């Protein structure tokens, strides 16, 4: 028996968690048709971004909705899976309702947070129209219910085994401490929390911190000599290779987005990297502190623990190995995360008849 036909509306670009989720849905049996937004470049992309962010209009939104209408007209689908839903109009969803079965709206961000407020008008209009909202944040469940959601389920962040894996042989170290991730808010401006922490760390440990991501040149302007590397970003192979070539990989909680854990933490450990992460209760439930990861609370704690770890190679290797084992054995990959959520869903579980219920059940880790 084949799995459900699933129309996936979401970004399919390098380094996107949306692409990783589409891959995971294929792994658990769905026949996925991908419907990514068109890619613009240069001035056209910048203009379109501002139109989308401020007014929820523009050529990309128009194309996404036209493509969705056409895809639904050409054939019916068992599941329509919308990632984020920044660009899908509620009128489009109403028009194709009879051409799709269950409709899922997956959002790993927060419509009520501080750094993306201009982007969510269309998304919130979809909430009462879909069958299930999926989110990794318990903090937004009640908000979605107030917004008219029929069902809200929580799906933890995970990693993509095809892209996040440990190297088969030793990798030459190039960075002492690295952070991979943007310095920018999605709606524009600098993210102050992570910028202050990384700049504070570099001031305490000059020349030992490397940054990879959009906006860092702007965020640390005037302080460039404090850093070993400042680069635009690292995706796919370069992302994994940078983690493997770093003695320590830092991960933050985006507090203005109400995050309770981060997808980067699971990706770092799956790559065999040493995770030095900002303390958060759900992350501490996922990895044992000082055994499978190391957690910090503020800049002084971050700097102190980074110094201790850099001075103790056997300890770094031991924690990194234990973190990798935990990620591999506990169902932290995206397919297992989604399989577990689908198994709990009265909306979706009957559509995945071949789904092995054990795929989403974390294994116990001894130790």
CSV table of C-alpha atoms in Angstrom, one decimal:
chain,number,residue,atom,x,y,z
A,1,UNK,CA,0.0,0.0,0.0
A,2,UNK,CA,1.4,3.4,-1.0
A,3,UNK,CA,1.6,6.4,1.3
A,4,UNK,CA,-0.5,9.6,0.9
A,5,UNK,CA,0.0,12.0,-2.0
A,6,UNK,CA,1.3,15.2,-0.3
A,7,UNK,CA,1.5,18.6,-1.9
A,8,UNK,CA,4.3,20.5,0.0
A,9,UNK,CA,4.3,24.3,-0.2
A,10,UNK,CA,7.5,25.6,1.2
A,11,UNK,CA,11.1,26.7,0.6
A,12,UNK,CA,13.3,24.0,-1.0
A,13,UNK,CA,16.5,26.0,-0.8
A,14,UNK,CA,19.9,25.0,0.6
A,15,UNK,CA,20.1,25.0,4.4
A,16,UNK,CA,16.3,25.3,4.9
A,17,UNK,CA,14.5,23.3,7.6
A,18,UNK,CA,11.5,23.3,5.2
A,19,UNK,CA,13.4,21.2,2.7
A,20,UNK,CA,14.5,18.9,5.5
A,21,UNK,CA,10.9,18.3,6.6
A,22,UNK,CA,9.8,17.6,3.0
A,23,UNK,CA,12.6,15.0,2.8
A,24,UNK,CA,11.5,13.5,6.1
A,25,UNK,CA,7.9,13.2,4.9
A,26,UNK,CA,9.2,11.2,1.9
A,27,UNK,CA,11.2,9.0,4.3
A,28,UNK,CA,8.1,8.0,6.2
A,29,UNK,CA,6.1,7.1,3.1
A,30,UNK,CA,4.5,10.2,1.6
A,31,UNK,CA,4.6,10.8,-2.1
A,32,UNK,CA,5.7,14.4,-2.0
A,33,UNK,CA,5.2,17.0,-4.7
A,34,UNK,CA,7.2,20.1,-3.9
A,35,UNK,CA,5.9,23.6,-4.6
A,36,UNK,CA,8.7,26.0,-3.7
A,37,UNK,CA,8.3,29.8,-4.1
A,38,UNK,CA,10.1,31.3,-7.2
A,39,UNK,CA,13.7,32.5,-6.5
A,40,UNK,CA,14.4,36.1,-7.3
A,41,UNK,CA,17.8,37.8,-7.2
A,42,UNK,CA,19.3,41.2,-6.9
A,43,UNK,CA,17.2,44.3,-6.7
A,44,UNK,CA,14.0,42.5,-7.7
A,45,UNK,CA,14.5,40.1,-4.7
A,46,UNK,CA,15.0,43.0,-2.2
A,47,UNK,CA,11.9,44.9,-3.5
A,48,UNK,CA,9.8,41.8,-3.4
A,49,UNK,CA,11.0,41.0,0.2
A,50,UNK,CA,9.9,44.5,1.4
A,51,UNK,CA,6.6,44.1,-0.3
A,52,UNK,CA,6.0,40.8,1.3
A,53,UNK,CA,7.2,41.8,4.7
A,54,UNK,CA,5.3,45.0,5.0
A,55,UNK,CA,2.2,44.6,2.7
A,56,UNK,CA,1.9,40.8,2.1
A,57,UNK,CA,1.8,41.4,-1.7
A,58,UNK,CA,4.3,41.1,-4.6
A,59,UNK,CA,5.3,38.9,-7.5
A,60,UNK,CA,6.4,35.9,-5.4
A,61,UNK,CA,3.2,35.8,-3.4
A,62,UNK,CA,1.2,36.0,-6.6
A,63,UNK,CA,3.2,33.2,-8.2
A,64,UNK,CA,2.9,30.9,-5.2
A,65,UNK,CA,-0.9,31.2,-5.1
A,66,UNK,CA,-1.2,30.8,-8.9
A,67,UNK,CA,1.0,27.6,-8.7
A,68,UNK,CA,-1.0,26.3,-5.8
A,69,UNK,CA,-4.3,26.8,-7.7
A,70,UNK,CA,-2.8,25.1,-10.8
A,71,UNK,CA,-1.4,22.1,-8.8
A,72,UNK,CA,-4.7,21.5,-7.1
A,73,UNK,CA,-6.6,21.8,-10.4
A,74,UNK,CA,-4.3,19.2,-12.1
A,75,UNK,CA,-4.8,16.5,-9.4
A,76,UNK,CA,-6.3,16.0,-6.0
A,77,UNK,CA,-3.9,15.4,-3.0
A,78,UNK,CA,-4.4,13.5,0.2
A,79,UNK,CA,-2.5,16.1,2.2
A,80,UNK,CA,-1.7,19.8,1.6
A,81,UNK,CA,1.3,20.7,3.8
A,82,UNK,CA,2.0,24.4,4.1
A,83,UNK,CA,5.3,25.4,5.6
A,84,UNK,CA,5.0,28.8,7.5
A,85,UNK,CA,2.3,30.1,5.2
A,86,UNK,CA,3.7,33.5,4.8
A,87,UNK,CA,2.7,33.6,1.1
A,88,UNK,CA,-0.6,31.6,0.8
A,89,UNK,CA,-3.8,33.6,0.7
A,90,UNK,CA,-6.8,32.4,2.7
A,91,UNK,CA,-8.9,32.9,-0.5
A,92,UNK,CA,-6.7,30.4,-2.3
A,93,UNK,CA,-7.1,27.8,0.4
A,94,UNK,CA,-10.9,28.2,0.3
A,95,UNK,CA,-10.9,27.8,-3.5
A,96,UNK,CA,-9.0,24.5,-3.5
A,97,UNK,CA,-10.5,23.0,-0.3
A,98,UNK,CA,-12.3,20.3,-2.2
A,99,UNK,CA,-9.2,19.3,-4.1
A,100,UNK,CA,-7.1,18.4,-1.0
A,101,UNK,CA,-7.7,16.2,2.0
A,102,UNK,CA,-6.1,17.1,5.3
A,103,UNK,CA,-4.4,20.5,5.5
A,104,UNK,CA,-1.4,21.0,7.8
A,105,UNK,CA,0.1,24.4,8.6
A,106,UNK,CA,3.6,23.9,10.0
A,107,UNK,CA,5.4,26.9,11.5
A,108,UNK,CA,8.7,26.8,13.3
A,109,UNK,CA,8.6,30.5,14.0
A,110,UNK,CA,6.3,32.7,16.1
A,111,UNK,CA,3.6,35.0,14.8
A,112,UNK,CA,3.4,36.7,18.2
A,113,UNK,CA,7.2,37.3,18.6
A,114,UNK,CA,9.1,40.5,18.2
A,115,UNK,CA,11.2,40.1,15.1
A,116,UNK,CA,8.8,39.0,12.4
A,117,UNK,CA,5.5,40.9,13.1
A,118,UNK,CA,5.1,42.3,9.6
A,119,UNK,CA,5.0,38.9,7.9
A,120,UNK,CA,2.1,37.0,9.5
A,121,UNK,CA,-1.2,38.5,8.3
A,122,UNK,CA,-1.7,35.8,5.6
A,123,UNK,CA,-0.5,33.1,8.0
A,124,UNK,CA,-2.9,34.0,10.7
A,125,UNK,CA,-5.7,34.1,8.1
A,126,UNK,CA,-5.0,30.4,7.3
A,127,UNK,CA,-5.2,29.2,10.9
A,128,UNK,CA,-9.0,28.7,11.1
A,129,UNK,CA,-9.0,27.0,7.7
A,130,UNK,CA,-6.5,24.2,8.2
A,131,UNK,CA,-7.0,20.9,10.0
A,132,UNK,CA,-3.9,21.0,12.1
A,133,UNK,CA,-1.3,23.5,13.1
A,134,UNK,CA,2.2,22.0,14.0
A,135,UNK,CA,4.7,24.0,15.9
A,136,UNK,CA,7.8,23.2,18.0
A,137,UNK,CA,6.8,25.8,20.6
A,138,UNK,CA,4.5,25.0,23.6
A,139,UNK,CA,4.5,28.8,24.2
A,140,UNK,CA,2.3,29.5,21.2
A,141,UNK,CA,-0.2,26.7,21.5
A,142,UNK,CA,-2.8,28.7,23.4
A,143,UNK,CA,-2.3,31.7,21.0
A,144,UNK,CA,-3.1,29.4,18.0
A,145,UNK,CA,-6.2,28.1,19.7
A,146,UNK,CA,-7.4,31.7,20.3
A,147,UNK,CA,-6.7,32.4,16.7
A,148,UNK,CA,-9.2,29.7,15.7
A,149,UNK,CA,-7.0,26.6,15.2
A,150,UNK,CA,-9.0,23.3,15.2
A,151,UNK,CA,-6.0,21.3,16.4
A,152,UNK,CA,-2.5,22.3,17.5
A,153,UNK,CA,0.3,19.8,18.0
A,154,UNK,CA,3.9,20.2,19.1
A,155,UNK,CA,6.7,18.7,17.0
A,156,UNK,CA,10.3,19.0,18.3
A,157,UNK,CA,13.1,20.3,16.1
A,158,UNK,CA,15.3,17.6,14.6
A,159,UNK,CA,18.2,16.9,12.2
A,160,UNK,CA,18.4,15.7,8.6
A,161,UNK,CA,20.6,12.5,8.5
A,162,UNK,CA,21.4,13.0,4.8
A,163,UNK,CA,23.0,16.4,5.6
A,164,UNK,CA,23.9,16.2,9.3
A,165,UNK,CA,26.3,13.4,10.0
A,166,UNK,CA,29.7,12.8,11.6
A,167,UNK,CA,32.7,12.5,9.3
A,168,UNK,CA,34.2,9.1,8.5
A,169,UNK,CA,37.7,10.2,9.3
A,170,UNK,CA,39.4,13.0,11.4
A,171,UNK,CA,38.9,16.5,10.2
A,172,UNK,CA,41.5,19.2,10.4
A,173,UNK,CA,40.5,21.8,13.0
A,174,UNK,CA,40.1,25.4,11.6
A,175,UNK,CA,38.1,27.1,14.3
A,176,UNK,CA,38.2,27.2,18.1
A,177,UNK,CA,34.6,28.5,18.6
A,178,UNK,CA,32.1,28.9,15.8
A,179,UNK,CA,28.5,30.1,15.5
A,180,UNK,CA,26.6,29.5,12.3
A,181,UNK,CA,23.4,31.5,12.0
A,182,UNK,CA,22.1,34.9,11.0
A,183,UNK,CA,22.7,38.1,12.9
A,184,UNK,CA,19.5,39.6,11.4
A,185,UNK,CA,15.9,39.6,12.3
A,186,UNK,CA,13.7,38.2,9.6
A,187,UNK,CA,11.8,41.5,9.4
A,188,UNK,CA,15.1,43.6,9.4
A,189,UNK,CA,17.5,44.8,12.0
A,190,UNK,CA,20.1,43.1,14.2
A,191,UNK,CA,19.2,40.4,16.7
A,192,UNK,CA,20.7,42.0,19.9
A,193,UNK,CA,20.9,39.0,22.2
A,194,UNK,CA,23.2,36.8,20.1
A,195,UNK,CA,25.1,39.8,18.9
A,196,UNK,CA,25.9,40.9,22.4
A,197,UNK,CA,26.9,37.4,23.5
A,198,UNK,CA,29.2,36.8,20.5
A,199,UNK,CA,30.8,40.2,20.7
A,200,UNK,CA,31.3,39.8,24.5
A,201,UNK,CA,32.8,36.4,24.0
A,202,UNK,CA,35.2,37.7,21.3
A,203,UNK,CA,36.3,40.6,23.6
A,204,UNK,CA,37.1,38.0,26.3
A,205,UNK,CA,38.8,35.6,23.8
A,206,UNK,CA,40.1,37.6,20.9
A,207,UNK,CA,40.9,35.7,17.7
A,208,UNK,CA,39.2,32.5,18.8
A,209,UNK,CA,35.6,33.1,17.6
A,210,UNK,CA,34.3,32.5,14.0
A,211,UNK,CA,31.0,33.7,12.7
A,212,UNK,CA,29.0,32.4,9.7
A,213,UNK,CA,25.8,34.0,8.7
A,214,UNK,CA,24.0,37.0,7.1
A,215,UNK,CA,24.5,40.3,8.8
A,216,UNK,CA,27.5,39.7,11.0
A,217,UNK,CA,29.7,42.2,9.2
A,218,UNK,CA,27.1,44.8,10.0
A,219,UNK,CA,26.4,43.6,13.6
A,220,UNK,CA,30.1,43.6,14.7
A,221,UNK,CA,31.2,46.7,12.6
A,222,UNK,CA,34.3,48.2,14.2
A,223,UNK,CA,35.2,45.0,16.0
A,224,UNK,CA,36.3,42.8,13.2
A,225,UNK,CA,39.9,42.3,14.5
A,226,UNK,CA,38.4,40.4,17.5
A,227,UNK,CA,37.2,37.6,15.3
A,228,UNK,CA,39.0,34.8,13.5
A,229,UNK,CA,36.5,34.6,10.7
A,230,UNK,CA,33.4,36.5,9.7
A,231,UNK,CA,31.6,35.0,6.7
A,232,UNK,CA,28.2,35.3,5.1
A,233,UNK,CA,27.1,31.8,5.8
A,234,UNK,CA,27.6,28.1,5.6
A,235,UNK,CA,25.0,25.7,4.1
A,236,UNK,CA,24.7,22.0,3.4
A,237,UNK,CA,28.2,20.5,3.0
A,238,UNK,CA,29.9,23.7,4.2
A,239,UNK,CA,27.6,23.8,7.3
A,240,UNK,CA,28.5,20.2,8.3
A,241,UNK,CA,32.2,20.7,7.5
A,242,UNK,CA,32.3,23.9,9.6
A,243,UNK,CA,30.9,22.2,12.6
A,244,UNK,CA,33.3,19.3,12.2
A,245,UNK,CA,36.2,21.7,11.8
A,246,UNK,CA,35.3,23.5,15.1
A,247,UNK,CA,36.4,22.6,18.5
A,248,UNK,CA,33.2,24.1,19.9
A,249,UNK,CA,29.9,25.0,18.2
A,250,UNK,CA,27.7,27.5,19.9
A,251,UNK,CA,23.9,27.5,19.8
A,252,UNK,CA,21.4,30.1,21.1
A,253,UNK,CA,17.8,30.3,22.1
A,254,UNK,CA,16.0,33.1,20.1
A,255,UNK,CA,14.2,34.5,23.1
A,256,UNK,CA,12.3,37.2,21.2
A,257,UNK,CA,10.8,34.3,19.2
A,258,UNK,CA,9.8,32.5,22.4
A,259,UNK,CA,12.0,29.5,21.5
A,260,UNK,CA,12.3,26.7,24.0
A,261,UNK,CA,15.1,24.8,22.1
A,262,UNK,CA,16.9,25.2,18.8
A,263,UNK,CA,17.1,23.0,15.7
A,264,UNK,CA,20.8,23.9,15.5
A,265,UNK,CA,21.5,22.0,18.7
A,266,UNK,CA,20.3,18.7,17.2
A,267,UNK,CA,22.2,19.3,14.0
A,268,UNK,CA,25.5,20.1,15.8
A,269,UNK,CA,25.4,16.9,17.8
A,270,UNK,CA,24.3,14.8,14.8
A,271,UNK,CA,27.5,16.1,13.0
A,272,UNK,CA,29.6,14.9,16.0
A,273,UNK,CA,30.2,18.5,17.1
A,274,UNK,CA,30.6,19.7,20.7
A,275,UNK,CA,27.5,21.6,21.6
A,276,UNK,CA,27.9,24.6,23.9
A,277,UNK,CA,24.3,25.8,24.1
A,278,UNK,CA,22.3,28.5,25.9
A,279,UNK,CA,20.4,26.9,28.8
A,280,UNK,CA,16.8,26.1,28.2
A,281,UNK,CA,14.6,23.5,29.9
A,282,UNK,CA,13.5,21.5,26.9
A,283,UNK,CA,17.1,21.4,25.6
A,284,UNK,CA,18.3,20.2,29.0
A,285,UNK,CA,15.7,17.4,28.7
A,286,UNK,CA,17.3,16.4,25.4
A,287,UNK,CA,21.0,16.3,26.3
A,288,UNK,CA,22.6,15.8,29.7
A,289,UNK,CA,24.5,18.8,30.9
A,290,UNK,CA,28.3,18.3,31.0
A,291,UNK,CA,27.9,14.8,29.6
A,292,UNK,CA,26.3,15.1,26.2
A,293,UNK,CA,26.4,18.9,25.8
A,294,UNK,CA,27.4,21.9,27.9
A,295,UNK,CA,25.0,24.7,28.7
A,296,UNK,CA,25.6,28.3,29.6
A,297,UNK,CA,23.4,31.0,31.2
A,298,UNK,CA,25.1,34.4,30.4
A,299,UNK,CA,28.2,35.8,28.8
A,300,UNK,CA,30.5,35.2,31.8
A,301,UNK,CA,29.3,31.6,32.0
A,302,UNK,CA,29.8,31.2,28.2
A,303,UNK,CA,33.3,32.5,28.3
A,304,UNK,CA,34.3,30.5,31.3
A,305,UNK,CA,33.0,27.2,29.9
A,306,UNK,CA,34.5,27.9,26.5
A,307,UNK,CA,37.9,28.4,28.1
A,308,UNK,CA,37.6,25.2,30.1
A,309,UNK,CA,36.6,23.2,27.1
A,310,UNK,CA,39.3,24.6,24.8
A,311,UNK,CA,41.9,23.6,27.4
A,312,UNK,CA,40.7,20.0,27.8
A,313,UNK,CA,40.7,18.0,24.5
A,314,UNK,CA,39.8,14.6,26.1
A,315,UNK,CA,36.7,16.2,27.7
A,316,UNK,CA,35.6,17.8,24.5
A,317,UNK,CA,35.9,14.5,22.6
A,318,UNK,CA,34.1,12.6,25.3
A,319,UNK,CA,31.1,15.0,25.4
A,320,UNK,CA,30.9,15.3,21.6
A,321,UNK,CA,30.9,11.5,21.3
A,322,UNK,CA,28.2,11.2,23.9
A,323,UNK,CA,26.1,14.0,22.3
A,324,UNK,CA,26.3,12.2,18.9
A,325,UNK,CA,25.2,8.9,20.4
A,326,UNK,CA,22.3,10.6,22.1
A,327,UNK,CA,21.1,12.3,18.9
A,328,UNK,CA,21.4,9.0,16.9
A,329,UNK,CA,19.7,6.8,19.5
A,330,UNK,CA,16.9,9.0,20.8
A,331,UNK,CA,14.8,9.7,17.7
A,332,UNK,CA,16.0,13.2,17.2
A,333,UNK,CA,16.0,13.0,13.4
A,334,UNK,CA,13.3,14.8,11.5
A,335,UNK,CA,11.6,11.6,10.2
A,336,UNK,CA,11.2,10.2,13.7
A,337,UNK,CA,9.9,13.6,15.0
A,338,UNK,CA,7.3,13.8,12.3
A,339,UNK,CA,6.4,10.1,12.5
A,340,UNK,CA,5.7,10.5,16.2
A,341,UNK,CA,3.5,13.6,15.6
A,342,UNK,CA,1.6,12.0,12.8
A,343,UNK,CA,1.0,8.9,14.9
A,344,UNK,CA,-0.7,11.1,17.5
A,345,UNK,CA,-2.8,13.0,15.0
A,346,UNK,CA,-6.4,11.9,14.4
A,347,UNK,CA,-6.2,14.0,11.2
A,348,UNK,CA,-3.1,12.4,9.7
A,349,UNK,CA,-2.4,8.9,11.1
A,350,UNK,CA,-4.9,7.0,9.0
A,351,UNK,CA,-3.3,8.5,5.9
A,352,UNK,CA,0.1,6.9,6.6
A,353,UNK,CA,-0.9,3.2,6.8
A,354,UNK,CA,2.7,1.9,6.4
A,355,UNK,CA,4.1,4.2,9.0
A,356,UNK,CA,5.9,2.2,11.7
A,357,UNK,CA,4.8,3.6,15.0
A,358,UNK,CA,8.1,2.8,16.6
A,359,UNK,CA,9.8,5.2,14.2
A,360,UNK,CA,8.8,8.1,16.3
A,361,UNK,CA,9.4,6.5,19.7
A,362,UNK,CA,12.7,7.7,21.2
A,363,UNK,CA,15.0,4.9,22.3
A,364,UNK,CA,16.3,4.9,25.9
A,365,UNK,CA,19.9,5.9,26.3
A,366,UNK,CA,21.8,4.1,28.9
A,367,UNK,CA,24.5,5.8,30.9
